[in-house]
Structure formats: C-alpha cells, structure tokens
Amino acid sequence: MFGNLFELSSGIFAFNLKYLFIAGLWPSDKWAKENLFIYKIYEVSLHILGATFLIVTGIGTYRSKNDMMILLGNIDKSLAGYNLLAKVIIFLYKRKELENLISEISRSGDQISEERKKLMLIHVVVLTGMIMSIAGLFSGLAFYNNEMTIEAWMPFDPMDSKMNLMLSMQILIITFTVPCVWRGIAMQGVVVSLTMYVCDQLVDVQERLRALVYTPDSEFAMRAQFKDIIKKHIRLVGYSRTMTDIFNEYFLIQNLAVTVELCLSAFMATIAGLEQQSLLASFLAFLCVALTNAYIYCYLGDELIVQSQGIALAAYESTWTSWPLDLQKDLLILIRAAQKPLILSAGGIAAMSMQTYSQTLYNGYSIFAVLNDAEIK
C-alpha cells in the first residue's frame, strides 16, 4: 500500500521533508533550490490563502453574533485555522534552526530501523486521511442540508443556488486544506519523527551500556566503546535541547488550543438542542482530532522522559563493579547527568507528558465549569 512512499524514506526524515516541501514550508528541497523564485511565489500564495480563510471566516463569525450556536460553531472551526497558522508562523521563524538540526543528525551516522521509518510515514498518511475524511464528511453533510460548512463572507450569496453553495465550499476548501491542514500535518510529522528518533537512539545507548564487558585483554576496545557511548549521549542531550528551543512556542500554542477546544465543546454540549445534533457532532469530531494530536505529542514527550532517565538505570545495570576506578567515576558522572530527564517544553510552563495531557483536559473542563456556573447564576 505504501510501497511508492517508502522509496522517499531512504533518509531518516526524507518523507517528512518532502511533505514539508509540498506544503510550502521547506525551500531547502533540491527542486526548490533550483527553482527558488517559483517556490517562493508558491509559498507566499499559501500564506495569502491562509490569511484569506481567517478574514472571511472572521467576518462570518461577526455576522453570526446573534445566533449563539452558529457563533460557537464558527469559533470552534476557525480556532483550528488560527492554531495551525500560528504554528506556521513559529515554524517559519525557527525553520533555519530546524534545518541545521536535521543536517547535523543526517551527518551523525545514526540509523533507525525500517519499522520505525514505516511508522513515521504511516503516522503522517493516516493522520492526513483521517482529517481529510472528517472534513469531507461534514462538508458533504452541510451541502446536503443546504448549509455552509462554516459561516464565511463571500462576494456573492452562497444560499442563492446550489452552484453558489458549491463554489463557496470550494473556496473554503482551497483556503483551508493546504495552507492550514496539510501544513499542520507536515509540521507534526517532523516533530513526531524527531522525537521518535531521539527516543530510539536513547534506547540504543542503553543497550550498548548494558553490553559493555570489561576484561584486561579488551580494555582498550571497551574504553573506546564507552567513550563513544558518552559522546553519543552528549550529542542526544544537545539535540533534545535544540528541539525544545525550536518547538517551545509551538507546544504552548498546541496546549492552549486544546484547552479552548475542550471548553467550547463542553459548553456547546450543554446548550445544543436535538435539532442541532449535526452541529454538535462536528464539534465532537473536531475535538477528537485535537485530543488525538495532543495525545500523540504528550505520549512521545513522556516516552522521551522515560528513555532519557533509563540511561541512568542501564548504566547502573552494567558490569561496572569490575571496571577500573577511573571508568567507574566516569560512569557515575553519566548516571548523575542522566537523572535529569530530557523534555519537550511547552513555553517553559510545562513538559509535554501524559501528566500535562491530563492537566490540559482538567484545565479545559475547569474553565467550562466556571463559565457554566456563571451562566446559571
């Protein structure tokens, strides 16, 4: 099924970078370098389309201010666009740093398994299919009910005819799909793949530490292996810190968006009537996508913490009792350094982990409970 796509994954991040190139976010691609002016036009055009989506939906949201259900529906769906475009801005600002990091990793000589490469690829393909299917389903349902998928300003009356309604939906799809959805998935693919790579290399360091065996005859080779392990661990710590610097604001926006999304969906569920089930279903569908994305980030962030702390345990489980005293001291330094976990930070406020995921859900519900209580009083 993915045979042709696997040809793109000869490098660790080859498929992710190709996806970024298609989404207008990676001018470092070979074709883009040779046709930089054309690619720049393409990139700027996508920026304009994304801004157009925010403008027309913003006007539509303002015009729907007297209908609470439509207003909340528009805010919920527009929030996805604001979230993704805010991430694009941060990504563009940090793109050079990311390029340097990926180049350094490519030169490191590290390898990952073919199964991991397939998982990186499948994650992007499945996520693209899921989001596009959900968006297509609700667009088709809205067209069938002679409604707009999301209220937006158009230079014509979308409700005048089926042809106008179809044209308005096509405009929204064009201004939302590639500038927002595809770009968001492309960025997520890179973040996820980088985190998977670091976790895999940390596991490799653990296995190599446990496999170290000291004998007087193999002392020279063993010292060389141990030195190489320490160098790799230091390099991985550097990669992790660079990733935190690059994606710090990215994860902050992600957590804030999920909190607001959950709050809106909970509030929507309390005021929606039986005749507005389709609107409520769209809320829940978008919420499920947002929670799924947040779970992926937090799960991998949690895995990074676990595997980085596992270095200390692997070092302790090695046959260090038979090592020379100087090597034991070096191992102790490694253990002390590994006891401080590697994290993906969200704006310096929280580490991406399962605890942060549950806290984000709790915060969203807490805000909803306060607003709901205020409305009742």
CSV table of C-alpha atoms in Angstrom, one decimal:
chain,number,residue,atom,x,y,z
A,1,MET,CA,0.0,0.0,0.0
A,2,PHE,CA,2.8,2.4,0.9
A,3,GLY,CA,5.4,0.9,-1.4
A,4,ASN,CA,5.9,4.0,-3.5
A,5,LEU,CA,6.0,6.2,-0.5
A,6,PHE,CA,8.7,4.1,1.2
A,7,GLU,CA,11.0,5.0,-1.7
A,8,LEU,CA,11.1,8.5,-0.3
A,9,SER,CA,12.2,7.4,3.1
A,10,SER,CA,15.8,6.4,2.3
A,11,GLY,CA,16.9,9.1,4.8
A,12,ILE,CA,15.6,9.3,8.4
A,13,PHE,CA,13.3,12.3,7.7
A,14,ALA,CA,13.1,12.1,3.8
A,15,PHE,CA,9.4,11.7,3.7
A,16,ASN,CA,8.7,14.3,6.3
A,17,LEU,CA,10.9,16.9,4.4
A,18,LYS,CA,9.1,16.0,1.2
A,19,TYR,CA,5.8,16.6,2.8
A,20,LEU,CA,7.0,20.0,4.1
A,21,PHE,CA,8.2,20.8,0.6
A,22,ILE,CA,4.7,20.1,-0.8
A,23,ALA,CA,3.1,22.2,1.9
A,24,GLY,CA,5.3,25.1,1.0
A,25,LEU,CA,7.4,25.1,4.2
A,26,TRP,CA,10.8,23.6,3.0
A,27,PRO,CA,12.7,25.7,0.4
A,28,SER,CA,15.8,23.6,1.2
A,29,ASP,CA,14.5,20.8,-1.1
A,30,LYS,CA,16.7,20.2,-4.2
A,31,TRP,CA,13.9,21.3,-6.6
A,32,ALA,CA,13.1,24.4,-4.6
A,33,LYS,CA,16.7,25.5,-4.5
A,34,GLU,CA,16.9,25.2,-8.3
A,35,ASN,CA,13.6,27.0,-8.8
A,36,LEU,CA,13.7,29.3,-5.8
A,37,PHE,CA,11.6,32.1,-7.3
A,38,ILE,CA,8.8,29.8,-8.4
A,39,TYR,CA,8.7,28.1,-5.0
A,40,LYS,CA,8.7,31.5,-3.2
A,41,ILE,CA,5.7,32.5,-5.2
A,42,TYR,CA,4.0,29.2,-4.2
A,43,GLU,CA,4.9,29.7,-0.5
A,44,VAL,CA,3.6,33.3,-0.4
A,45,SER,CA,0.4,32.2,-2.2
A,46,LEU,CA,-0.3,29.7,0.5
A,47,HIS,CA,0.3,32.4,3.1
A,48,ILE,CA,-2.2,34.6,1.4
A,49,LEU,CA,-4.8,31.8,1.1
A,50,GLY,CA,-4.4,31.1,4.8
A,51,ALA,CA,-4.9,34.7,5.7
A,52,THR,CA,-7.9,34.8,3.4
A,53,PHE,CA,-9.5,32.0,5.3
A,54,LEU,CA,-9.1,33.8,8.6
A,55,ILE,CA,-10.5,37.0,7.2
A,56,VAL,CA,-13.6,35.6,5.5
A,57,THR,CA,-14.4,33.3,8.5
A,58,GLY,CA,-13.8,36.2,10.9
A,59,ILE,CA,-16.3,38.3,9.0
A,60,GLY,CA,-18.7,35.3,9.0
A,61,THR,CA,-18.3,34.9,12.7
A,62,TYR,CA,-19.0,38.5,13.4
A,63,ARG,CA,-22.2,38.4,11.3
A,64,SER,CA,-23.4,35.4,13.2
A,65,LYS,CA,-23.0,37.1,16.6
A,66,ASN,CA,-26.8,37.0,17.3
A,67,ASP,CA,-27.0,33.2,16.9
A,68,MET,CA,-25.2,31.5,19.8
A,69,MET,CA,-25.0,28.1,18.2
A,70,ILE,CA,-23.7,29.3,14.9
A,71,LEU,CA,-21.3,31.7,16.6
A,72,LEU,CA,-19.8,28.9,18.8
A,73,GLY,CA,-19.6,26.6,15.7
A,74,ASN,CA,-17.7,29.2,13.8
A,75,ILE,CA,-15.3,29.9,16.6
A,76,ASP,CA,-14.6,26.2,17.1
A,77,LYS,CA,-13.9,25.6,13.4
A,78,SER,CA,-12.0,28.8,13.0
A,79,LEU,CA,-9.9,28.0,16.0
A,80,ALA,CA,-8.3,25.1,14.1
A,81,GLY,CA,-7.2,27.6,11.4
A,82,TYR,CA,-5.8,30.1,13.9
A,83,ASN,CA,-4.0,27.3,15.8
A,84,LEU,CA,-2.4,25.9,12.6
A,85,LEU,CA,-1.4,29.3,11.1
A,86,ALA,CA,0.1,30.4,14.4
A,87,LYS,CA,2.2,27.3,14.3
A,88,VAL,CA,3.2,28.0,10.7
A,89,ILE,CA,4.5,31.5,11.8
A,90,ILE,CA,6.6,30.0,14.5
A,91,PHE,CA,7.8,27.2,12.2
A,92,LEU,CA,8.9,29.8,9.6
A,93,TYR,CA,10.7,31.8,12.3
A,94,LYS,CA,12.6,28.7,13.6
A,95,ARG,CA,13.0,26.9,10.2
A,96,LYS,CA,16.7,27.7,9.8
A,97,GLU,CA,17.4,26.2,13.3
A,98,LEU,CA,15.4,23.1,12.4
A,99,GLU,CA,17.3,22.8,9.1
A,100,ASN,CA,20.6,22.9,11.0
A,101,LEU,CA,19.4,20.3,13.5
A,102,ILE,CA,18.3,17.9,10.7
A,103,SER,CA,21.6,18.4,8.8
A,104,GLU,CA,23.6,17.6,12.0
A,105,ILE,CA,21.5,14.5,12.6
A,106,SER,CA,22.0,13.4,9.0
A,107,ARG,CA,25.8,13.7,9.4
A,108,SER,CA,25.8,11.8,12.7
A,109,GLY,CA,25.6,8.4,11.0
A,110,ASP,CA,22.8,7.2,13.3
A,111,GLN,CA,20.5,4.6,11.9
A,112,ILE,CA,16.9,3.7,12.8
A,113,SER,CA,15.0,0.5,11.9
A,114,GLU,CA,12.9,0.2,8.8
A,115,GLU,CA,9.9,-0.5,11.0
A,116,ARG,CA,10.4,2.9,12.7
A,117,LYS,CA,10.6,4.6,9.3
A,118,LYS,CA,7.4,3.0,8.3
A,119,LEU,CA,5.7,4.1,11.5
A,120,MET,CA,6.8,7.7,10.9
A,121,LEU,CA,5.4,7.5,7.4
A,122,ILE,CA,2.2,5.8,8.3
A,123,HIS,CA,1.5,8.3,11.1
A,124,VAL,CA,1.5,11.1,8.5
A,125,VAL,CA,-0.5,9.3,5.9
A,126,VAL,CA,-3.2,8.0,8.4
A,127,LEU,CA,-3.5,11.5,10.1
A,128,THR,CA,-3.9,13.1,6.7
A,129,GLY,CA,-6.6,10.6,5.7
A,130,MET,CA,-8.4,10.9,9.0
A,131,ILE,CA,-8.6,14.7,9.0
A,132,MET,CA,-9.5,15.0,5.3
A,133,SER,CA,-12.2,12.3,5.7
A,134,ILE,CA,-13.8,14.1,8.7
A,135,ALA,CA,-13.7,17.5,6.9
A,136,GLY,CA,-15.1,15.9,3.7
A,137,LEU,CA,-17.9,14.2,5.6
A,138,PHE,CA,-19.1,17.3,7.3
A,139,SER,CA,-18.7,19.4,4.2
A,140,GLY,CA,-20.8,16.9,2.3
A,141,LEU,CA,-23.4,16.8,5.0
A,142,ALA,CA,-23.6,20.6,5.1
A,143,PHE,CA,-24.1,20.7,1.3
A,144,TYR,CA,-26.8,18.1,1.5
A,145,ASN,CA,-28.6,20.2,4.1
A,146,ASN,CA,-28.1,23.3,2.0
A,147,GLU,CA,-25.9,24.9,4.7
A,148,MET,CA,-22.4,26.4,4.8
A,149,THR,CA,-19.7,24.2,6.4
A,150,ILE,CA,-18.6,27.3,8.3
A,151,GLU,CA,-20.1,30.7,8.1
A,152,ALA,CA,-17.9,32.9,5.9
A,153,TRP,CA,-18.2,36.1,3.9
A,154,MET,CA,-18.4,35.6,0.2
A,155,PRO,CA,-18.6,38.2,-2.6
A,156,PHE,CA,-21.9,36.5,-3.6
A,157,ASP,CA,-24.8,34.9,-1.8
A,158,PRO,CA,-23.9,31.3,-1.2
A,159,MET,CA,-27.6,30.4,-0.4
A,160,ASP,CA,-28.8,31.8,-3.7
A,161,SER,CA,-28.3,28.5,-5.5
A,162,LYS,CA,-26.7,25.1,-5.2
A,163,MET,CA,-24.0,26.3,-7.6
A,164,ASN,CA,-23.1,29.2,-5.4
A,165,LEU,CA,-23.1,27.0,-2.3
A,166,MET,CA,-20.7,24.6,-4.1
A,167,LEU,CA,-18.5,27.4,-5.2
A,168,SER,CA,-18.3,28.9,-1.6
A,169,MET,CA,-17.4,25.4,-0.2
A,170,GLN,CA,-14.6,25.0,-2.8
A,171,ILE,CA,-13.2,28.4,-1.9
A,172,LEU,CA,-13.1,27.4,1.8
A,173,ILE,CA,-11.5,24.1,1.0
A,174,ILE,CA,-8.8,25.8,-1.1
A,175,THR,CA,-8.1,28.4,1.6
A,176,PHE,CA,-8.1,25.8,4.4
A,177,THR,CA,-6.8,22.5,3.2
A,178,VAL,CA,-3.2,23.2,2.1
A,179,PRO,CA,-2.4,26.4,3.9
A,180,CYS,CA,-3.7,25.0,7.2
A,181,VAL,CA,-4.4,21.3,7.3
A,182,TRP,CA,-1.6,19.9,5.2
A,183,ARG,CA,0.9,22.4,6.7
A,184,GLY,CA,-0.2,21.4,10.2
A,185,ILE,CA,0.2,17.7,9.5
A,186,ALA,CA,3.6,18.3,7.8
A,187,MET,CA,4.9,20.1,10.9
A,188,GLN,CA,3.5,17.5,13.2
A,189,GLY,CA,5.2,14.8,11.2
A,190,VAL,CA,8.6,16.4,11.6
A,191,VAL,CA,8.1,16.9,15.4
A,192,VAL,CA,6.9,13.4,15.9
A,193,SER,CA,9.7,11.9,13.7
A,194,LEU,CA,12.4,13.9,15.5
A,195,THR,CA,11.1,12.7,18.9
A,196,MET,CA,10.9,9.1,17.8
A,197,TYR,CA,14.5,9.3,16.5
A,198,VAL,CA,15.9,10.7,19.8
A,199,CYS,CA,14.0,8.0,21.8
A,200,ASP,CA,15.3,5.2,19.6
A,201,GLN,CA,18.9,6.5,20.0
A,202,LEU,CA,18.5,6.7,23.7
A,203,VAL,CA,17.4,3.0,23.7
A,204,ASP,CA,20.4,2.2,21.6
A,205,VAL,CA,22.6,3.9,24.2
A,206,GLN,CA,21.0,1.9,27.0
A,207,GLU,CA,21.6,-1.4,25.1
A,208,ARG,CA,25.2,-0.5,24.5
A,209,LEU,CA,25.8,0.3,28.1
A,210,ARG,CA,24.4,-3.0,29.3
A,211,ALA,CA,26.5,-4.8,26.8
A,212,LEU,CA,29.8,-3.4,28.0
A,213,VAL,CA,32.1,-6.1,29.4
A,214,TYR,CA,35.5,-5.3,30.9
A,215,THR,CA,38.4,-7.7,30.7
A,216,PRO,CA,42.1,-6.9,30.9
A,217,ASP,CA,42.5,-8.1,27.3
A,218,SER,CA,39.6,-6.0,25.9
A,219,GLU,CA,40.3,-2.9,28.0
A,220,PHE,CA,41.4,-0.7,25.1
A,221,ALA,CA,38.4,-1.6,22.9
A,222,MET,CA,36.0,-1.3,25.9
A,223,ARG,CA,37.3,2.2,26.8
A,224,ALA,CA,36.8,3.3,23.1
A,225,GLN,CA,33.2,1.9,23.2
A,226,PHE,CA,32.4,3.7,26.5
A,227,LYS,CA,33.9,6.9,25.2
A,228,ASP,CA,31.7,6.6,22.0
A,229,ILE,CA,28.6,6.0,24.2
A,230,ILE,CA,29.3,9.1,26.3
A,231,LYS,CA,29.8,11.2,23.1
A,232,LYS,CA,26.5,10.0,21.7
A,233,HIS,CA,24.6,10.7,24.9
A,234,ILE,CA,26.0,14.2,25.0
A,235,ARG,CA,25.0,14.6,21.4
A,236,LEU,CA,21.5,13.4,22.0
A,237,VAL,CA,21.2,15.8,25.0
A,238,GLY,CA,22.2,18.6,22.6
A,239,TYR,CA,19.6,17.5,20.1
A,240,SER,CA,16.9,17.4,22.7
A,241,ARG,CA,17.7,20.9,24.0
A,242,THR,CA,17.7,22.3,20.4
A,243,MET,CA,14.3,20.7,19.8
A,244,THR,CA,13.0,22.4,22.9
A,245,ASP,CA,14.3,25.7,21.8
A,246,ILE,CA,12.7,25.3,18.3
A,247,PHE,CA,9.3,23.9,19.4
A,248,ASN,CA,8.8,25.7,22.7
A,249,GLU,CA,6.2,28.1,21.5
A,250,TYR,CA,4.8,25.5,19.1
A,251,PHE,CA,3.8,23.2,22.0
A,252,LEU,CA,2.5,26.2,24.1
A,253,ILE,CA,0.0,27.0,21.3
A,254,GLN,CA,-0.9,23.4,21.0
A,255,ASN,CA,-1.8,23.1,24.7
A,256,LEU,CA,-3.8,26.4,24.7
A,257,ALA,CA,-5.7,25.4,21.6
A,258,VAL,CA,-6.7,22.0,23.1
A,259,THR,CA,-7.8,23.7,26.3
A,260,VAL,CA,-10.0,26.2,24.5
A,261,GLU,CA,-11.4,23.4,22.2
A,262,LEU,CA,-12.4,21.3,25.1
A,263,CYS,CA,-14.0,24.2,26.9
A,264,LEU,CA,-16.0,25.2,23.8
A,265,SER,CA,-17.2,21.6,23.1
A,266,ALA,CA,-18.3,21.1,26.7
A,267,PHE,CA,-20.2,24.4,26.6
A,268,MET,CA,-21.7,23.5,23.2
A,269,ALA,CA,-22.9,20.2,24.5
A,270,THR,CA,-24.9,21.8,27.4
A,271,ILE,CA,-26.8,24.3,25.1
A,272,ALA,CA,-27.3,22.2,21.9
A,273,GLY,CA,-30.8,21.0,21.2
A,274,LEU,CA,-31.9,17.8,19.5
A,275,GLU,CA,-32.4,19.7,16.2
A,276,GLN,CA,-28.7,20.7,16.3
A,277,GLN,CA,-27.2,17.3,16.5
A,278,SER,CA,-25.2,17.6,13.3
A,279,LEU,CA,-23.6,20.8,14.6
A,280,LEU,CA,-22.8,19.1,17.9
A,281,ALA,CA,-21.4,16.1,16.0
A,282,SER,CA,-19.0,18.4,14.1
A,283,PHE,CA,-17.9,19.8,17.5
A,284,LEU,CA,-17.1,16.4,18.9
A,285,ALA,CA,-15.3,15.3,15.7
A,286,PHE,CA,-13.0,18.3,15.7
A,287,LEU,CA,-12.5,17.8,19.4
A,288,CYS,CA,-11.5,14.1,18.9
A,289,VAL,CA,-8.9,15.2,16.3
A,290,ALA,CA,-7.5,17.8,18.6
A,291,LEU,CA,-7.3,15.4,21.5
A,292,THR,CA,-5.7,12.7,19.3
A,293,ASN,CA,-3.0,15.2,18.2
A,294,ALA,CA,-2.4,16.3,21.7
A,295,TYR,CA,-2.2,12.7,22.9
A,296,ILE,CA,0.5,11.9,20.3
A,297,TYR,CA,2.7,14.8,21.4
A,298,CYS,CA,2.3,14.1,25.1
A,299,TYR,CA,2.8,10.3,24.7
A,300,LEU,CA,6.1,10.9,22.8
A,301,GLY,CA,7.2,13.6,25.3
A,302,ASP,CA,6.5,11.1,28.1
A,303,GLU,CA,8.5,8.4,26.2
A,304,LEU,CA,11.4,10.9,25.8
A,305,ILE,CA,11.4,11.4,29.6
A,306,VAL,CA,11.3,7.7,30.3
A,307,GLN,CA,14.0,6.7,27.9
A,308,SER,CA,16.4,9.6,28.9
A,309,GLN,CA,16.1,8.5,32.6
A,310,GLY,CA,16.6,4.9,31.5
A,311,ILE,CA,20.2,5.8,30.7
A,312,ALA,CA,20.9,6.0,34.4
A,313,LEU,CA,19.3,2.6,35.1
A,314,ALA,CA,21.1,1.0,32.2
A,315,ALA,CA,24.5,2.4,33.4
A,316,TYR,CA,23.8,1.0,36.9
A,317,GLU,CA,22.9,-2.4,35.5
A,318,SER,CA,26.1,-2.7,33.6
A,319,THR,CA,29.0,-4.7,34.9
A,320,TRP,CA,30.6,-1.6,36.4
A,321,THR,CA,31.8,-3.4,39.6
A,322,SER,CA,34.7,-5.0,37.6
A,323,TRP,CA,35.7,-1.8,35.9
A,324,PRO,CA,38.8,0.3,36.7
A,325,LEU,CA,38.3,3.1,39.2
A,326,ASP,CA,38.6,5.9,36.6
A,327,LEU,CA,35.9,4.3,34.4
A,328,GLN,CA,33.6,3.9,37.5
A,329,LYS,CA,34.0,7.6,38.2
A,330,ASP,CA,33.1,8.5,34.6
A,331,LEU,CA,30.1,6.2,34.8
A,332,LEU,CA,28.9,7.9,38.0
A,333,ILE,CA,29.1,11.3,36.1
A,334,LEU,CA,26.9,9.8,33.3
A,335,ILE,CA,24.4,8.5,35.9
A,336,ARG,CA,24.1,11.9,37.6
A,337,ALA,CA,23.7,13.6,34.2
A,338,ALA,CA,21.0,11.1,33.0
A,339,GLN,CA,19.0,11.6,36.2
A,340,LYS,CA,17.8,14.9,34.8
A,341,PRO,CA,15.3,13.9,32.1
A,342,LEU,CA,15.1,15.3,28.6
A,343,ILE,CA,11.9,17.1,28.0
A,344,LEU,CA,9.9,18.9,25.3
A,345,SER,CA,8.8,22.1,26.9
A,346,ALA,CA,5.6,24.0,26.2
A,347,GLY,CA,6.5,27.6,26.6
A,348,GLY,CA,8.7,26.9,29.6
A,349,ILE,CA,5.5,26.3,31.6
A,350,ALA,CA,5.1,22.5,31.4
A,351,ALA,CA,6.8,19.5,29.9
A,352,MET,CA,5.0,17.5,27.3
A,353,SER,CA,3.9,14.4,29.1
A,354,MET,CA,0.9,12.3,30.0
A,355,GLN,CA,0.6,14.3,33.2
A,356,THR,CA,0.4,17.5,31.1
A,357,TYR,CA,-2.2,15.9,28.9
A,358,SER,CA,-4.5,15.1,31.8
A,359,GLN,CA,-3.8,18.6,33.3
A,360,THR,CA,-4.8,20.2,29.9
A,361,LEU,CA,-8.1,18.3,29.9
A,362,TYR,CA,-8.7,19.3,33.6
A,363,ASN,CA,-8.0,22.9,32.8
A,364,GLY,CA,-10.4,22.9,29.9
A,365,TYR,CA,-13.2,21.4,31.9
A,366,SER,CA,-12.5,23.7,34.9
A,367,ILE,CA,-12.9,26.8,32.6
A,368,PHE,CA,-16.1,25.3,31.3
A,369,ALA,CA,-17.4,24.7,34.8
A,370,VAL,CA,-16.7,28.3,35.8
A,371,LEU,CA,-18.4,29.7,32.8
A,372,ASN,CA,-21.4,27.3,33.1
A,373,ASP,CA,-21.8,28.2,36.8
A,374,ALA,CA,-21.7,31.9,36.0
A,375,GLU,CA,-24.3,31.5,33.3
A,376,ILE,CA,-26.7,29.6,35.6
A,377,LYS,CA,-26.4,32.3,38.3
